[in-house]
Coordinates of C-alpha atoms and ligand atoms in Angstrom, one line a residue:
M1 CA 2.2 -16.7 -30.6
G2 CA 4.4 -19.0 -28.0
V3 CA 5.7 -17.9 -24.9
E4 CA 9.1 -18.1 -25.9
K5 CA 8.5 -15.5 -28.7
D6 CA 6.8 -13.4 -26.5
I7 CA 9.8 -13.6 -24.3
E8 CA 12.0 -12.9 -27.4
K9 CA 10.0 -9.6 -28.2
F10 CA 9.6 -8.3 -25.1
M11 CA 13.4 -8.6 -24.3
D12 CA 14.2 -6.7 -27.7
K13 CA 12.3 -4.0 -26.8
V14 CA 13.8 -3.5 -23.5
K15 CA 17.1 -4.1 -24.9
E16 CA 16.3 -1.4 -27.7
K17 CA 15.0 1.1 -25.1
N18 CA 17.7 1.0 -22.6
H19 CA 21.1 0.0 -24.8
G20 CA 24.0 -1.3 -23.2
E21 CA 22.4 -1.8 -19.8
N22 CA 23.5 -5.5 -19.2
E23 CA 22.9 -5.9 -15.7
F24 CA 19.5 -4.3 -16.2
H25 CA 18.7 -6.7 -19.1
Q26 CA 19.7 -9.6 -17.2
A27 CA 17.7 -9.1 -14.2
V28 CA 14.8 -8.1 -16.4
E29 CA 14.8 -11.4 -18.3
E30 CA 15.2 -13.7 -15.4
V31 CA 11.8 -12.3 -14.2
V32 CA 10.4 -12.2 -17.5
E33 CA 11.4 -15.8 -18.7
T34 CA 9.2 -17.1 -15.3
L35 CA 6.8 -14.6 -15.6
M36 CA 5.6 -14.6 -19.1
P37 CA 3.5 -17.9 -18.9
Y38 CA 1.8 -16.8 -16.0
I39 CA 1.0 -13.0 -17.5
N40 CA -0.4 -15.2 -20.7
K41 CA -2.8 -17.4 -18.5
H42 CA -4.0 -13.6 -16.7
P43 CA -4.7 -11.3 -19.9
R44 CA -5.4 -8.3 -17.6
Y45 CA -2.0 -7.6 -17.0
K46 CA -1.1 -8.1 -20.7
Q47 CA -3.8 -5.4 -21.7
A48 CA -2.7 -2.9 -19.1
K49 CA 0.9 -3.6 -20.1
I50 CA 1.7 -4.1 -16.4
L51 CA 5.5 -5.7 -17.4
D52 CA 6.3 -2.7 -19.8
R53 CA 5.4 -0.1 -17.0
M54 CA 7.6 -2.1 -14.5
T55 CA 10.5 -2.1 -16.6
E56 CA 10.3 1.8 -16.7
P57 CA 11.3 3.8 -13.8
E58 CA 9.1 6.1 -12.1
R59 CA 11.8 8.8 -12.1
V60 CA 15.7 8.7 -12.4
L61 CA 17.7 11.1 -10.9
M62 CA 21.0 11.6 -11.9
F63 CA 23.5 14.7 -10.6
R64 CA 26.7 16.1 -9.8
V65 CA 28.5 15.2 -6.3
P66 CA 31.5 17.9 -6.1
W67 CA 33.5 17.6 -3.0
I68 CA 37.0 18.4 -2.2
D69 CA 39.6 16.0 -0.9
D70 CA 42.1 16.0 2.1
N71 CA 44.7 17.3 -0.8
G72 CA 42.7 20.4 -1.4
E73 CA 41.6 18.9 -4.8
V74 CA 38.2 19.3 -6.4
Q75 CA 36.8 15.9 -6.8
I76 CA 33.4 15.3 -8.9
N77 CA 31.4 12.0 -8.8
R78 CA 28.1 11.0 -10.3
G79 CA 25.0 10.4 -8.1
F80 CA 21.9 8.4 -8.8
R81 CA 18.5 7.7 -7.4
I82 CA 16.5 5.3 -9.3
E83 CA 12.6 5.7 -8.2
M84 CA 11.4 2.3 -9.9
N85 CA 8.0 1.7 -8.8
S86 CA 5.6 3.3 -5.7
A87 CA 2.4 1.1 -6.3
L88 CA 2.8 -0.6 -2.9
G89 CA 4.5 2.3 -0.3
P90 CA 7.5 5.3 -1.0
Y91 CA 10.5 4.2 -2.6
K92 CA 12.5 1.8 -0.7
G93 CA 16.0 0.6 -1.3
G94 CA 20.0 0.9 -0.4
L95 CA 22.5 3.5 -1.6
R96 CA 25.4 1.6 -3.3
F97 CA 28.8 3.5 -3.0
H98 CA 31.3 1.8 -5.5
P99 CA 33.4 3.0 -8.4
S100 CA 31.5 0.4 -10.5
V101 CA 28.2 2.2 -10.0
N102 CA 26.1 3.2 -13.3
L103 CA 22.9 3.3 -14.3
S104 CA 22.5 -0.3 -15.5
I105 CA 23.5 -1.7 -12.1
L106 CA 21.4 0.7 -10.1
K107 CA 18.4 -0.1 -12.5
F108 CA 19.3 -3.7 -12.0
L109 CA 18.9 -3.3 -7.9
A110 CA 16.1 -1.2 -8.5
F111 CA 14.0 -3.6 -10.9
E112 CA 14.8 -6.6 -8.0
Q113 CA 13.9 -4.3 -5.1
V114 CA 10.3 -3.9 -6.4
F115 CA 9.9 -7.5 -6.3
K116 CA 11.8 -8.2 -2.9
N117 CA 9.9 -5.0 -1.2
S118 CA 6.6 -6.8 -2.1
L119 CA 7.4 -10.2 -0.8
T120 CA 8.3 -8.8 2.6
Q121 CA 4.4 -8.2 2.7
L122 CA 5.5 -4.6 4.0
P123 CA 4.0 -1.4 2.5
L124 CA 7.5 -0.7 0.8
G125 CA 8.0 0.4 -3.1
G126 CA 11.1 0.2 -5.0
G127 CA 14.0 2.3 -5.5
K128 CA 18.1 2.1 -5.3
G129 CA 20.9 4.6 -5.7
G130 CA 24.4 5.7 -5.2
S131 CA 27.4 6.7 -6.7
D132 CA 30.7 6.1 -8.5
F133 CA 32.5 7.3 -5.4
D134 CA 35.1 4.8 -4.1
P135 CA 35.0 5.1 -0.1
K136 CA 38.0 2.8 0.2
G137 CA 41.3 4.4 0.9
K138 CA 39.4 8.0 1.6
S139 CA 39.6 9.6 5.1
D140 CA 36.5 9.7 7.7
N141 CA 36.7 13.4 6.5
E142 CA 36.4 13.1 2.9
V143 CA 33.6 10.3 3.6
M144 CA 31.8 12.6 5.2
R145 CA 32.4 15.8 2.8
F146 CA 31.3 13.4 -0.1
C147 CA 28.0 12.4 2.1
Q148 CA 27.3 16.1 2.6
S149 CA 27.4 16.9 -0.9
F150 CA 25.4 13.9 -2.1
M151 CA 22.3 14.8 0.4
T152 CA 22.7 18.2 -0.4
E153 CA 21.3 17.2 -3.9
L154 CA 19.2 14.1 -2.9
Y155 CA 17.4 15.9 -0.1
R156 CA 15.2 17.5 -2.6
H157 CA 13.9 14.2 -3.7
I158 CA 13.5 11.8 -0.4
G159 CA 11.2 11.9 2.6
P160 CA 9.7 9.4 5.1
N161 CA 6.5 9.3 2.7
T162 CA 8.3 9.7 -0.4
D163 CA 11.3 7.7 -0.9
V164 CA 13.5 6.0 2.0
P165 CA 17.0 5.2 1.4
A166 CA 19.4 2.9 3.5
G167 CA 22.8 1.2 2.8
D168 CA 24.2 -1.3 0.4
I169 CA 27.8 -1.9 -0.7
G170 CA 30.3 0.8 0.7
V171 CA 27.3 2.5 2.2
G172 CA 27.1 1.5 6.5
G173 CA 26.5 3.1 9.6
R174 CA 29.1 5.6 9.1
E175 CA 28.0 6.9 5.8
I176 CA 24.0 6.5 6.8
G177 CA 25.4 8.8 9.9
Y178 CA 26.7 11.7 7.5
L179 CA 23.9 11.4 5.3
F180 CA 21.1 11.6 8.0
G181 CA 23.2 14.8 9.6
Q182 CA 23.2 16.5 6.5
Y183 CA 19.4 15.8 5.5
K184 CA 18.2 17.0 8.9
R185 CA 20.5 20.4 8.6
L186 CA 19.1 21.2 5.1
K187 CA 15.2 20.1 5.8
N188 CA 15.5 21.5 9.8
E189 CA 13.5 18.4 10.0
F190 CA 14.2 15.2 12.4
A191 CA 12.5 12.5 10.4
G192 CA 12.8 8.6 9.3
V193 CA 14.1 9.4 6.2
L194 CA 16.9 6.8 6.2
T195 CA 17.2 3.5 7.8
G196 CA 20.0 1.8 9.3
K197 CA 20.5 4.5 11.4
G198 CA 22.3 4.4 15.0
L199 CA 20.6 2.8 18.1
N200 CA 20.7 6.4 19.4
W201 CA 19.0 8.0 16.9
G202 CA 15.9 6.2 15.3
G203 CA 17.7 3.3 14.2
S204 CA 16.6 -0.6 14.9
L205 CA 17.8 -3.2 16.7
I206 CA 18.5 -6.2 14.5
R207 CA 18.8 -3.8 11.4
P208 CA 22.9 -4.5 11.2
E209 CA 22.4 -8.2 11.5
A210 CA 19.3 -8.6 9.3
T211 CA 20.3 -9.5 5.8
G212 CA 22.9 -11.9 7.0
Y213 CA 20.4 -13.5 9.6
G214 CA 17.5 -13.5 7.0
S215 CA 19.4 -15.2 4.3
T216 CA 20.5 -17.8 7.1
Y217 CA 16.9 -18.1 8.0
M218 CA 15.9 -18.7 4.4
A219 CA 18.6 -21.7 4.2
V220 CA 17.0 -23.1 7.6
E221 CA 13.7 -23.3 5.8
M222 CA 14.9 -24.6 2.6
L223 CA 17.1 -27.4 4.0
K224 CA 13.7 -28.5 6.5
T225 CA 12.0 -29.2 3.5
K226 CA 15.0 -32.0 2.9
K227 CA 14.6 -32.9 6.9
E228 CA 18.0 -31.5 7.0
S229 CA 19.4 -28.5 9.2
L230 CA 22.4 -26.2 9.3
K231 CA 24.2 -28.0 12.3
D232 CA 27.7 -29.6 11.2
K233 CA 27.2 -28.2 7.7
T234 CA 30.4 -26.8 6.0
V235 CA 29.6 -23.3 4.7
A236 CA 31.2 -21.1 2.2
I237 CA 30.4 -17.6 2.2
S238 CA 31.8 -15.0 -0.1
G239 CA 32.3 -11.1 0.7
S240 CA 33.5 -10.2 4.2
G241 CA 31.2 -7.1 4.8
N242 CA 27.8 -6.5 6.5
V243 CA 25.7 -9.6 4.9
A244 CA 28.7 -11.8 5.1
Q245 CA 29.5 -10.8 9.0
Y246 CA 26.4 -11.6 10.1
T247 CA 25.6 -14.6 8.1
T248 CA 28.5 -16.2 9.6
E249 CA 27.4 -14.9 13.2
K250 CA 24.1 -16.8 12.4
V251 CA 25.1 -19.9 10.9
M252 CA 27.8 -20.6 13.7
Q253 CA 24.9 -20.1 16.0
L254 CA 23.0 -22.8 14.4
G255 CA 25.9 -24.9 14.3
G256 CA 27.3 -24.8 11.0
K257 CA 30.9 -24.1 10.2
V258 CA 31.9 -21.3 8.0
V259 CA 35.2 -22.0 6.2
T260 CA 35.5 -19.1 3.6
L261 CA 35.0 -15.3 3.5
S262 CA 36.6 -13.3 0.7
D263 CA 36.9 -9.7 -0.8
S264 CA 37.4 -7.8 -3.9
S265 CA 41.2 -8.8 -3.9
G266 CA 40.9 -12.9 -2.7
M267 CA 39.5 -15.2 -0.2
I268 CA 40.8 -16.9 2.6
H269 CA 39.8 -20.8 3.6
D270 CA 40.0 -21.6 7.2
P271 CA 38.9 -25.4 7.0
N272 CA 38.9 -25.5 10.8
G273 CA 36.0 -23.2 10.9
I274 CA 35.4 -19.4 12.0
D275 CA 34.7 -19.2 15.8
D276 CA 33.5 -16.2 17.8
D277 CA 36.8 -14.9 18.5
K278 CA 37.9 -15.2 14.7
L279 CA 34.4 -13.1 13.6
K280 CA 35.5 -10.4 16.2
Y281 CA 38.4 -9.9 14.6
V282 CA 36.8 -9.7 11.1
M283 CA 34.5 -7.2 12.2
E284 CA 36.9 -5.3 13.5
L285 CA 39.4 -5.4 10.5
K286 CA 36.4 -4.4 8.0
N287 CA 34.3 -2.2 10.1
I288 CA 36.9 -0.2 11.9
K289 CA 40.6 -0.9 10.3
R290 CA 38.8 -1.2 7.2
G291 CA 41.7 -3.3 6.0
R292 CA 41.9 -6.5 3.7
I293 CA 40.7 -10.0 4.3
K294 CA 44.6 -11.1 3.5
E295 CA 45.3 -10.0 7.2
Y296 CA 43.2 -12.8 8.6
A297 CA 45.2 -15.5 6.8
E298 CA 48.4 -14.1 7.9
K299 CA 46.8 -13.3 11.9
F300 CA 45.0 -17.1 12.0
N301 CA 47.8 -18.9 9.7
V302 CA 45.5 -20.1 7.0
T303 CA 45.5 -20.2 3.4
Y304 CA 44.6 -16.9 1.4
E305 CA 44.3 -16.9 -2.5
A306 CA 44.6 -13.8 -4.3
G307 CA 42.1 -13.0 -6.9
K308 CA 40.0 -16.1 -6.1
R309 CA 36.4 -16.7 -5.1
P310 CA 35.4 -19.2 -2.8
W311 CA 33.6 -21.6 -4.8
N312 CA 35.9 -24.4 -5.5
V313 CA 36.2 -24.8 -1.8
A314 CA 34.0 -28.2 -1.0
C315 CA 31.0 -27.2 1.4
D316 CA 27.1 -28.2 2.1
V317 CA 25.7 -24.6 1.6
A318 CA 26.9 -21.4 0.1
F319 CA 26.1 -18.0 0.8
P320 CA 27.3 -15.6 -2.1
S321 CA 27.2 -12.3 -0.1
A322 CA 29.5 -9.9 -2.1
T323 CA 28.6 -9.0 -5.3
Q324 CA 26.6 -9.5 -8.6
N325 CA 27.8 -12.0 -10.9
E326 CA 30.3 -13.6 -8.6
I327 CA 29.2 -17.6 -9.5
S328 CA 29.8 -18.2 -13.2
K329 CA 28.7 -21.4 -14.7
E330 CA 32.0 -23.3 -13.9
D331 CA 32.0 -22.0 -10.5
A332 CA 28.5 -23.2 -10.0
Q333 CA 29.1 -26.6 -11.5
A334 CA 32.1 -27.0 -8.9
L335 CA 29.9 -26.0 -5.9
V336 CA 27.4 -28.9 -7.2
D337 CA 30.3 -31.4 -8.1
N338 CA 31.7 -30.9 -4.6
G339 CA 28.3 -31.7 -3.0
C340 CA 26.8 -28.3 -2.3
M341 CA 22.8 -28.9 -1.7
C342 CA 21.7 -25.4 -1.0
V343 CA 22.5 -21.8 -1.9
S344 CA 20.8 -18.8 -0.5
E345 CA 21.9 -15.3 -1.9
G346 CA 23.1 -12.6 0.6
A347 CA 24.1 -10.8 -2.3
N348 CA 21.8 -9.3 -5.4
M349 CA 22.2 -11.3 -8.3
P350 CA 25.3 -13.3 -7.5
T351 CA 24.9 -16.1 -9.8
T352 CA 25.0 -15.8 -13.7
P353 CA 22.0 -16.9 -15.7
E354 CA 24.1 -19.8 -17.0
G355 CA 25.2 -20.5 -13.1
V356 CA 21.5 -20.4 -12.2
V357 CA 20.8 -23.1 -14.9
V358 CA 23.4 -25.3 -13.4
F359 CA 21.9 -25.1 -10.0
Q360 CA 18.3 -25.9 -11.1
D361 CA 19.2 -28.8 -13.6
A362 CA 21.0 -30.4 -10.5
K363 CA 17.7 -29.6 -8.6
I364 CA 19.6 -28.4 -5.6
L365 CA 18.4 -25.7 -3.0
Y366 CA 18.5 -22.4 -4.5
A367 CA 16.8 -19.2 -3.2
P368 CA 17.5 -15.9 -5.5
G369 CA 18.9 -12.5 -3.8
K370 CA 15.4 -11.0 -3.9
A371 CA 13.7 -13.6 -2.0
A372 CA 16.8 -14.9 0.4
N373 CA 18.3 -11.2 1.1
A374 CA 14.7 -9.9 1.7
G375 CA 15.4 -9.9 5.2
G376 CA 17.4 -6.9 5.3
V377 CA 14.7 -4.3 4.0
A378 CA 12.4 -5.9 5.8
T379 CA 13.9 -4.9 8.8
S380 CA 14.2 -1.3 7.2
G381 CA 10.3 -1.5 6.9
L382 CA 10.1 -2.2 10.7
E383 CA 12.4 0.6 11.9
M384 CA 10.2 2.8 9.5
S385 CA 7.3 1.9 11.4
Q386 CA 9.3 2.3 14.8
N387 CA 9.8 5.6 13.7
S388 CA 6.3 6.4 12.7
M389 CA 5.4 5.0 16.2
R390 CA 8.2 6.8 18.0
I391 CA 8.8 3.6 19.6
A392 CA 11.8 0.9 19.9
W393 CA 10.9 -2.8 19.7
S394 CA 13.6 -5.2 21.7
R395 CA 16.2 -7.2 20.1
E396 CA 13.8 -10.4 20.4
E397 CA 10.7 -8.7 18.9
V398 CA 12.6 -7.3 15.9
D399 CA 14.4 -10.7 15.4
E400 CA 10.8 -12.6 15.4
K401 CA 9.3 -10.6 13.1
L402 CA 12.2 -11.0 10.7
R403 CA 12.2 -14.6 11.4
N404 CA 8.4 -15.0 10.4
I405 CA 8.9 -12.9 7.4
M406 CA 11.6 -15.0 5.7
V407 CA 9.5 -17.8 7.2
N408 CA 6.5 -16.5 5.0
I409 CA 8.5 -15.5 2.1
H410 CA 9.8 -19.2 1.8
A411 CA 6.3 -20.3 2.0
A412 CA 5.1 -18.0 -0.6
C413 CA 8.1 -19.2 -3.1
K414 CA 7.2 -22.7 -2.2
K415 CA 3.6 -22.3 -3.2
H416 CA 4.3 -20.2 -6.7
G417 CA 7.2 -22.2 -7.6
K418 CA 6.1 -26.0 -7.1
E419 CA 7.2 -27.7 -10.0
G420 CA 6.2 -31.6 -9.1
D421 CA 8.2 -32.3 -6.1
Y422 CA 10.9 -29.8 -6.9
T423 CA 10.4 -25.8 -5.8
N424 CA 11.8 -23.4 -8.3
Y425 CA 12.4 -20.6 -5.9
V426 CA 13.0 -18.3 -8.8
K427 CA 9.7 -18.6 -10.6
G428 CA 8.4 -18.4 -6.7
A429 CA 9.7 -15.3 -5.8
N430 CA 9.0 -13.6 -9.3
I431 CA 5.2 -14.4 -9.5
A432 CA 4.4 -13.9 -5.7
G433 CA 6.6 -10.6 -5.8
F434 CA 4.7 -9.6 -9.1
V435 CA 1.2 -10.5 -8.4
K436 CA 0.6 -7.8 -5.2
V437 CA 2.5 -5.0 -7.0
A438 CA 0.5 -5.7 -10.4
D439 CA -2.7 -6.2 -8.9
S440 CA -2.1 -2.5 -7.0
M441 CA -1.0 -0.9 -10.5
L442 CA -4.2 -2.2 -11.5
D443 CA -6.1 -0.6 -8.6
Q444 CA -4.3 2.6 -9.0
G445 CA -5.5 3.0 -12.9
V446 CA -2.7 4.0 -15.7
V447 CA -0.1 5.9 -13.7
Ligands
LIG1 P1 29.9 -4.2 2.3 O1 30.1 -3.1 1.6 O2 29.6 -4.4 3.7 O3 30.6 -5.6 1.9 C1 30.7 -5.6 0.4 C2 31.6 -7.0 0.4 O4 31.6 -7.5 -1.0 C3 33.2 -6.7 0.9 O5 33.8 -7.7 1.1 C4 33.7 -6.5 -0.6 O6 35.0 -6.6 -0.7 C5 33.0 -7.6 -1.2 N1 32.9 -6.9 -3.0 C6 32.3 -5.6 -3.1 N2 32.2 -5.3 -4.4 C7 33.0 -6.6 -4.9 C8 33.4 -6.9 -6.3 N3 33.3 -6.2 -7.4 N4 34.2 -8.1 -6.4 C9 34.4 -8.6 -5.3 N5 34.2 -8.8 -3.9 C10 33.3 -7.3 -3.9 O7 28.2 -4.6 1.4 P2 27.1 -5.5 2.0 O8 27.4 -6.5 2.6 O9 25.9 -4.6 2.6 O10 26.7 -6.1 0.6 C11 27.0 -7.2 0.4 C12 25.8 -7.8 -1.1 O11 24.7 -8.0 -0.3 C13 25.6 -6.9 -2.2 O12 25.0 -7.3 -3.5 C14 24.3 -5.9 -1.8 O13 23.6 -5.5 -2.6 C15 23.5 -7.0 -0.8 N6 22.7 -6.8 0.0 C16 22.7 -5.8 1.3 C17 21.8 -5.5 1.9 C18 22.3 -4.9 3.1 O14 21.5 -4.8 4.0 N7 23.4 -4.2 3.2 C19 20.6 -6.2 1.8 C20 20.4 -6.8 0.8 C21 21.2 -7.2 0.2 P3 36.1 -4.9 -0.8 O15 36.0 -4.6 1.1 O16 37.0 -5.6 -1.3 O17 35.4 -4.2 -1.5
LIG2 O1 19.2 -4.6 -1.6 C1 18.8 -4.1 -0.4 O2 17.6 -4.8 -0.4 C2 19.2 -3.4 0.4 N1 20.5 -3.2 0.1 C3 18.7 -3.0 2.0 C4 17.5 -1.8 1.3 C5 17.1 -1.2 2.3 O3 16.3 -0.4 2.2 O4 17.0 -1.7 3.6

């Protein structure tokens, strides 16, 4: 049977078993397409049904999250934790609070997390969780009551050696604080059970910066293979949250000019480039005032386009850093047509499968999220190590470890993704991430 048939047969089974979970199908298909030829050459993985096992979560938790809003009205949300794979270590991955959250989205994220965490070379299994709760427009007290209710169920399933959640969309320092406080109260235990904690109570320096810095380091490594750098490059970034902000900061430090940011309502285009003062404004706007990116356009007198994404703006390098499927085939084509030479995915699965084909056919430098944004979870792994040792590394120490991890991920992708003189980073990340997990699963028997 040909490899195409194997892929089709495998995907038919996944689709039948996980009916209607489109994002999960998409994430699995991207992996299976590049892995099947490799697995066919290594029958031990096939005999042990490693891929079948990796696409079935070890455990899925779904629970009711009741809370009372500021008007005294009872609200009900749904909470989730997908414990996907623990071959390499405790389940590890973020929590997403967004109204779109459902089983399919969290399973796709948990599935990708397993490969990503393996790529970091740290002892981290993979998981993901969250809720359909929408933090937008909620008061701090409402967010706190929600987080306390969410943790009142979650606490019995997690622990520093079992499952260690962190942030993702809609979950930042504020939410991690409330979640940690409730865990500590319920367990009577001060433990490294979450990452992204505040610096005063067990957090790591550089964790807030890590995802954005990491995806910038990945772009630097990719550009180096073409004897290029970020200096004087025009850069398009989507999103304006944690990942987008620190990507902007690092790109600026390395001499690039960031000309776009966005949020779910629209995008700004600042042709002169974002500078330190403007970035400070964005951080305050988004992290403290919790306002809209439109206000940037009003403040600095630049263009705002409602409902638009940044991909029609000419750029040399793009960092999609908002959400899944934010680059369509047409967006990818516009980027390539306008001269974009490098795409480093800060977000998880931001490019549609058709968009990925456009990037790869054009042979531009393209690193998928599971490689490019691994710096976030890697630094979470470093936070866990510091918690276990009860020490705190300096900013320089953590940044250097993060940079090394990204350099090594780039090298692993290059090694496993070599196709003549082109590097297929998707294939490289999938194979490099897979082998360590698969071999560990073989060692550990049928579990
Ligand atoms: P934040 O919540 O801090 O910011 C998210 C940003 O993306 C906001 O600007 C938000 O706009 C925008 N956004 C969210 N959903 C949508 C949507 N459906 N359509 C358009 N824009 C949207 O999250 P992060 O910066 O942490 O996460 C961004 C991406 O990076 C996600 O894909 C996440 O999974 C990924 N990631 C995050 C890591 C981390 O450490 N935080 C690590 C690795 C990956 P608005 O304010 O309007 O909602
Ligand atoms: O997608 C991701 O890698 C994250 N949201 C970060 C996970 C983590 O555990 O730091």
